Amino acid sequence: MKKVITAKEAAKLIKDNSTIMIGGFLSCGAPDKIIDAIVEEDIKNLTMICNDTSIPDKDKGKLIQSGMVKKVITTHIGTNPITGEKMHKGELEVEFYPMGTLVEKIHAKGSGLGGVLTPTGIGTILEEGKNIVEIKGKKYIFEEPLGADFAIVYGTKVDKFGNVKFEGTTRNFNTSMATAADVVIIQADELVDELDPNEVVIPGIFIDYIVKNEEV
């Protein structure tokens, strides 16, 4: 059985200078209750890995507003003007990747692979400073695996063993991130005794702590 904790207890696990992955596509499948608890803590110099920085007053966007984040590794920031403002003022470092590249870097970490070869970005600014590999006359960018100290993810239904079920598109980045961090904390909309094995998307072996949605 996995340890069930509150969102506040989850937030207190995270320390200054931590790297955190946060699931969700905008607010879809975002672990908002845990993010709210993190914002209440006095944590500094976080590196945040995420698909996007949401919008200013929602989930991941609140972390940007709070000034707790020193660096974002992401695919786009267009929905959050505060991210852009901080980036242009030199208050926030932003590292961009194509969405497919970012998720494959995370997959590589979770799978124990040495990296990823991708043709995406060849001939563009994305290849600057990267190792270029040529195979059968075609060039690829070598991308290293990407992991984190913590993954903060979401699940629609989670059982006491940490097995996770999703509804619709809420799985998005959550499934990959759950495999690629030292400590994985999941926010569960519903906590049940046991899931049908056919429903399981993330096996419980990847989950360290469960936060029930109403437990703050």
PDB file of N, CA, C and O in Angstrom, residues 69-111:
ATOM      1  N   VAL A  69       9.969  29.943  -9.349  1.00  0.00           N
ATOM      2  CA  VAL A  69      10.594  29.194 -10.439  1.00  0.00           C
ATOM      3  C   VAL A  69      11.712  30.029 -11.074  1.00  0.00           C
ATOM      4  O   VAL A  69      11.490  31.164 -11.492  1.00  0.00           O
ATOM      5  N   LYS A  70      12.919  29.439 -11.147  1.00  0.00           N
ATOM      6  CA  LYS A  70      14.045  30.140 -11.777  1.00  0.00           C
ATOM      7  C   LYS A  70      14.215  29.717 -13.242  1.00  0.00           C
ATOM      8  O   LYS A  70      14.777  30.456 -14.047  1.00  0.00           O
ATOM      9  N   LYS A  71      13.726  28.494 -13.578  1.00  0.00           N
ATOM     10  CA  LYS A  71      13.898  27.980 -14.933  1.00  0.00           C
ATOM     11  C   LYS A  71      12.709  27.099 -15.301  1.00  0.00           C
ATOM     12  O   LYS A  71      12.225  26.329 -14.474  1.00  0.00           O
ATOM     13  N   VAL A  72      12.267  27.247 -16.544  1.00  0.00           N
ATOM     14  CA  VAL A  72      11.190  26.404 -17.072  1.00  0.00           C
ATOM     15  C   VAL A  72      11.707  25.668 -18.300  1.00  0.00           C
ATOM     16  O   VAL A  72      12.315  26.272 -19.192  1.00  0.00           O
ATOM     17  N   ILE A  73      11.472  24.364 -18.336  1.00  0.00           N
ATOM     18  CA  ILE A  73      11.752  23.552 -19.519  1.00  0.00           C
ATOM     19  C   ILE A  73      10.392  23.142 -20.065  1.00  0.00           C
ATOM     20  O   ILE A  73       9.640  22.418 -19.412  1.00  0.00           O
ATOM     21  N   THR A  74      10.049  23.615 -21.264  1.00  0.00           N
ATOM     22  CA  THR A  74       8.668  23.512 -21.713  1.00  0.00           C
ATOM     23  C   THR A  74       8.578  23.501 -23.235  1.00  0.00           C
ATOM     24  O   THR A  74       9.597  23.584 -23.937  1.00  0.00           O
ATOM     25  N   THR A  75       7.346  23.432 -23.736  1.00  0.00           N
ATOM     26  CA  THR A  75       7.130  23.451 -25.185  1.00  0.00           C
ATOM     27  C   THR A  75       6.566  24.780 -25.671  1.00  0.00           C
ATOM     28  O   THR A  75       6.789  25.167 -26.804  1.00  0.00           O
ATOM     29  N   HIS A  76       5.779  25.466 -24.815  1.00  0.00           N
ATOM     30  CA  HIS A  76       5.269  26.783 -25.220  1.00  0.00           C
ATOM     31  C   HIS A  76       4.831  27.565 -23.987  1.00  0.00           C
ATOM     32  O   HIS A  76       4.498  26.997 -22.943  1.00  0.00           O
ATOM     33  N   ILE A  77       4.823  28.889 -24.129  1.00  0.00           N
ATOM     34  CA  ILE A  77       4.430  29.774 -23.030  1.00  0.00           C
ATOM     35  C   ILE A  77       3.407  30.803 -23.489  1.00  0.00           C
ATOM     36  O   ILE A  77       3.087  31.738 -22.765  1.00  0.00           O
ATOM     37  N   GLY A  78       2.858  30.614 -24.678  1.00  0.00           N
ATOM     38  CA  GLY A  78       1.998  31.627 -25.286  1.00  0.00           C
ATOM     39  C   GLY A  78       0.725  31.925 -24.533  1.00  0.00           C
ATOM     40  O   GLY A  78       0.136  32.999 -24.712  1.00  0.00           O
ATOM     41  N   THR A  79       0.258  30.990 -23.702  1.00  0.00           N
ATOM     42  CA  THR A  79      -0.988  31.211 -22.965  1.00  0.00           C
ATOM     43  C   THR A  79      -0.770  31.955 -21.653  1.00  0.00           C
ATOM     44  O   THR A  79      -1.722  32.265 -20.948  1.00  0.00           O
ATOM     45  N   ASN A  80       0.503  32.229 -21.318  1.00  0.00           N
ATOM     46  CA  ASN A  80       0.797  32.908 -20.053  1.00  0.00           C
ATOM     47  C   ASN A  80       1.725  34.095 -20.303  1.00  0.00           C
ATOM     48  O   ASN A  80       2.946  33.946 -20.340  1.00  0.00           O
ATOM     49  N   PRO A  81       1.168  35.295 -20.447  1.00  0.00           N
ATOM     50  CA  PRO A  81       2.011  36.465 -20.739  1.00  0.00           C
ATOM     51  C   PRO A  81       3.010  36.778 -19.637  1.00  0.00           C
ATOM     52  O   PRO A  81       4.061  37.372 -19.901  1.00  0.00           O
ATOM     53  N   ILE A  82       2.726  36.373 -18.395  1.00  0.00           N
ATOM     54  CA  ILE A  82       3.660  36.640 -17.299  1.00  0.00           C
ATOM     55  C   ILE A  82       4.960  35.874 -17.512  1.00  0.00           C
ATOM     56  O   ILE A  82       6.054  36.380 -17.234  1.00  0.00           O
ATOM     57  N   THR A  83       4.863  34.649 -18.035  1.00  0.00           N
ATOM     58  CA  THR A  83       6.067  33.878 -18.335  1.00  0.00           C
ATOM     59  C   THR A  83       6.933  34.625 -19.340  1.00  0.00           C
ATOM     60  O   THR A  83       8.151  34.748 -19.170  1.00  0.00           O
ATOM     61  N   GLY A  84       6.293  35.111 -20.398  1.00  0.00           N
ATOM     62  CA  GLY A  84       7.027  35.856 -21.413  1.00  0.00           C
ATOM     63  C   GLY A  84       7.672  37.119 -20.864  1.00  0.00           C
ATOM     64  O   GLY A  84       8.816  37.439 -21.188  1.00  0.00           O
ATOM     65  N   GLU A  85       6.933  37.844 -20.026  1.00  0.00           N
ATOM     66  CA  GLU A  85       7.466  39.074 -19.442  1.00  0.00           C
ATOM     67  C   GLU A  85       8.692  38.785 -18.576  1.00  0.00           C
ATOM     68  O   GLU A  85       9.714  39.484 -18.664  1.00  0.00           O
ATOM     69  N   LYS A  86       8.592  37.768 -17.747  1.00  0.00           N
ATOM     70  CA  LYS A  86       9.709  37.408 -16.874  1.00  0.00           C
ATOM     71  C   LYS A  86      10.919  36.954 -17.695  1.00  0.00           C
ATOM     72  O   LYS A  86      12.068  37.255 -17.349  1.00  0.00           O
ATOM     73  N   MET A  87      10.660  36.223 -18.777  1.00  0.00           N
ATOM     74  CA  MET A  87      11.741  35.755 -19.635  1.00  0.00           C
ATOM     75  C   MET A  87      12.475  36.943 -20.263  1.00  0.00           C
ATOM     76  O   MET A  87      13.714  37.008 -20.247  1.00  0.00           O
ATOM     77  N   HIS A  88      11.735  37.896 -20.806  1.00  0.00           N
ATOM     78  CA  HIS A  88      12.350  39.039 -21.486  1.00  0.00           C
ATOM     79  C   HIS A  88      13.063  39.974 -20.515  1.00  0.00           C
ATOM     80  O   HIS A  88      14.013  40.665 -20.896  1.00  0.00           O
ATOM     81  N   LYS A  89      12.636  39.980 -19.257  1.00  0.00           N
ATOM     82  CA  LYS A  89      13.298  40.802 -18.236  1.00  0.00           C
ATOM     83  C   LYS A  89      14.513  40.108 -17.631  1.00  0.00           C
ATOM     84  O   LYS A  89      15.230  40.698 -16.825  1.00  0.00           O
ATOM     85  N   GLY A  90      14.742  38.855 -18.012  1.00  0.00           N
ATOM     86  CA  GLY A  90      15.862  38.113 -17.459  1.00  0.00           C
ATOM     87  C   GLY A  90      15.596  37.546 -16.070  1.00  0.00           C
ATOM     88  O   GLY A  90      16.523  37.117 -15.381  1.00  0.00           O
ATOM     89  N   GLU A  91      14.326  37.521 -15.667  1.00  0.00           N
ATOM     90  CA  GLU A  91      13.964  37.013 -14.344  1.00  0.00           C
ATOM     91  C   GLU A  91      13.677  35.510 -14.357  1.00  0.00           C
ATOM     92  O   GLU A  91      13.562  34.899 -13.294  1.00  0.00           O
ATOM     93  N   LEU A  92      13.539  34.942 -15.537  1.00  0.00           N
ATOM     94  CA  LEU A  92      13.180  33.534 -15.678  1.00  0.00           C
ATOM     95  C   LEU A  92      13.867  32.965 -16.915  1.00  0.00           C
ATOM     96  O   LEU A  92      13.773  33.530 -18.000  1.00  0.00           O
ATOM     97  N   GLU A  93      14.564  31.852 -16.729  1.00  0.00           N
ATOM     98  CA  GLU A  93      15.176  31.170 -17.865  1.00  0.00           C
ATOM     99  C   GLU A  93      14.160  30.201 -18.457  1.00  0.00           C
ATOM    100  O   GLU A  93      13.529  29.440 -17.721  1.00  0.00           O
ATOM    101  N   VAL A  94      13.988  30.245 -19.764  1.00  0.00           N
ATOM    102  CA  VAL A  94      13.047  29.348 -20.429  1.00  0.00           C
ATOM    103  C   VAL A  94      13.789  28.550 -21.498  1.00  0.00           C
ATOM    104  O   VAL A  94      14.439  29.123 -22.368  1.00  0.00           O
ATOM    105  N   GLU A  95      13.677  27.234 -21.411  1.00  0.00           N
ATOM    106  CA  GLU A  95      14.311  26.323 -22.373  1.00  0.00           C
ATOM    107  C   GLU A  95      13.198  25.615 -23.143  1.00  0.00           C
ATOM    108  O   GLU A  95      12.377  24.916 -22.554  1.00  0.00           O
ATOM    109  N   PHE A  96      13.169  25.835 -24.465  1.00  0.00           N
ATOM    110  CA  PHE A  96      12.080  25.316 -25.286  1.00  0.00           C
ATOM    111  C   PHE A  96      12.467  24.023 -26.010  1.00  0.00           C
ATOM    112  O   PHE A  96      13.609  23.875 -26.461  1.00  0.00           O
ATOM    113  N   TYR A  97      11.486  23.138 -26.153  1.00  0.00           N
ATOM    114  CA  TYR A  97      11.627  21.941 -26.984  1.00  0.00           C
ATOM    115  C   TYR A  97      10.323  21.716 -27.744  1.00  0.00           C
ATOM    116  O   TYR A  97       9.238  22.040 -27.228  1.00  0.00           O
ATOM    117  N   PRO A  98      10.401  21.136 -28.944  1.00  0.00           N
ATOM    118  CA  PRO A  98       9.176  20.669 -29.575  1.00  0.00           C
ATOM    119  C   PRO A  98       8.487  19.665 -28.644  1.00  0.00           C
ATOM    120  O   PRO A  98       9.150  18.927 -27.901  1.00  0.00           O
ATOM    121  N   MET A  99       7.171  19.618 -28.674  1.00  0.00           N
ATOM    122  CA  MET A  99       6.436  18.785 -27.726  1.00  0.00           C
ATOM    123  C   MET A  99       6.842  17.320 -27.809  1.00  0.00           C
ATOM    124  O   MET A  99       7.046  16.652 -26.785  1.00  0.00           O
ATOM    125  N   GLY A 100       6.965  16.800 -29.016  1.00  0.00           N
ATOM    126  CA  GLY A 100       7.359  15.405 -29.166  1.00  0.00           C
ATOM    127  C   GLY A 100       8.751  15.132 -28.635  1.00  0.00           C
ATOM    128  O   GLY A 100       9.011  14.083 -28.034  1.00  0.00           O
ATOM    129  N   THR A 101       9.658  16.087 -28.826  1.00  0.00           N
ATOM    130  CA  THR A 101      11.024  15.924 -28.325  1.00  0.00           C
ATOM    131  C   THR A 101      11.044  15.914 -26.809  1.00  0.00           C
ATOM    132  O   THR A 101      11.719  15.089 -26.179  1.00  0.00           O
ATOM    133  N   LEU A 102      10.281  16.837 -26.196  1.00  0.00           N
ATOM    134  CA  LEU A 102      10.258  16.900 -24.733  1.00  0.00           C
ATOM    135  C   LEU A 102       9.747  15.592 -24.137  1.00  0.00           C
ATOM    136  O   LEU A 102      10.353  15.041 -23.208  1.00  0.00           O
ATOM    137  N   VAL A 103       8.663  15.086 -24.664  1.00  0.00           N
ATOM    138  CA  VAL A 103       8.102  13.859 -24.077  1.00  0.00           C
ATOM    139  C   VAL A 103       9.016  12.663 -24.318  1.00  0.00           C
ATOM    140  O   VAL A 103       9.137  11.772 -23.462  1.00  0.00           O
ATOM    141  N   GLU A 104       9.722  12.637 -25.442  1.00  0.00           N
ATOM    142  CA  GLU A 104      10.639  11.525 -25.695  1.00  0.00           C
ATOM    143  C   GLU A 104      11.882  11.599 -24.818  1.00  0.00           C
ATOM    144  O   GLU A 104      12.440  10.562 -24.430  1.00  0.00           O
ATOM    145  N   LYS A 105      12.316  12.798 -24.464  1.00  0.00           N
ATOM    146  CA  LYS A 105      13.424  12.947 -23.515  1.00  0.00           C
ATOM    147  C   LYS A 105      13.004  12.376 -22.154  1.00  0.00           C
ATOM    148  O   LYS A 105      13.789  11.714 -21.464  1.00  0.00           O
ATOM    149  N   ILE A 106      11.765  12.641 -21.774  1.00  0.00           N
ATOM    150  CA  ILE A 106      11.240  12.104 -20.514  1.00  0.00           C
ATOM    151  C   ILE A 106      11.085  10.589 -20.602  1.00  0.00           C
ATOM    152  O   ILE A 106      11.441   9.859 -19.671  1.00  0.00           O
ATOM    153  N   HIS A 107      10.571  10.109 -21.740  1.00  0.00           N
ATOM    154  CA  HIS A 107      10.464   8.650 -21.954  1.00  0.00           C
ATOM    155  C   HIS A 107      11.829   7.982 -21.816  1.00  0.00           C
ATOM    156  O   HIS A 107      11.944   6.899 -21.233  1.00  0.00           O
ATOM    157  N   ALA A 108      12.844   8.610 -22.377  1.00  0.00           N
ATOM    158  CA  ALA A 108      14.188   8.031 -22.340  1.00  0.00           C
ATOM    159  C   ALA A 108      14.669   7.863 -20.907  1.00  0.00           C
ATOM    160  O   ALA A 108      15.254   6.838 -20.543  1.00  0.00           O
ATOM    161  N   LYS A 109      14.416   8.870 -20.085  1.00  0.00           N
ATOM    162  CA  LYS A 109      14.799   8.766 -18.682  1.00  0.00           C
ATOM    163  C   LYS A 109      14.038   7.644 -17.996  1.00  0.00           C
ATOM    164  O   LYS A 109      14.614   6.819 -17.272  1.00  0.00           O
ATOM    165  N   GLY A 110      12.745   7.601 -18.219  1.00  0.00           N
ATOM    166  CA  GLY A 110      11.919   6.590 -17.575  1.00  0.00           C
ATOM    167  C   GLY A 110      12.231   5.183 -18.020  1.00  0.00           C
ATOM    168  O   GLY A 110      12.027   4.217 -17.266  1.00  0.00           O
ATOM    169  N   SER A 111      12.740   5.046 -19.238  1.00  0.00           N
ATOM    170  CA  SER A 111      13.046   3.724 -19.794  1.00  0.00           C
ATOM    171  C   SER A 111      14.502   3.319 -19.599  1.00  0.00           C
ATOM    172  O   SER A 111      14.900   2.231 -20.004  1.00  0.00           O
TER     173      SER A 111
END
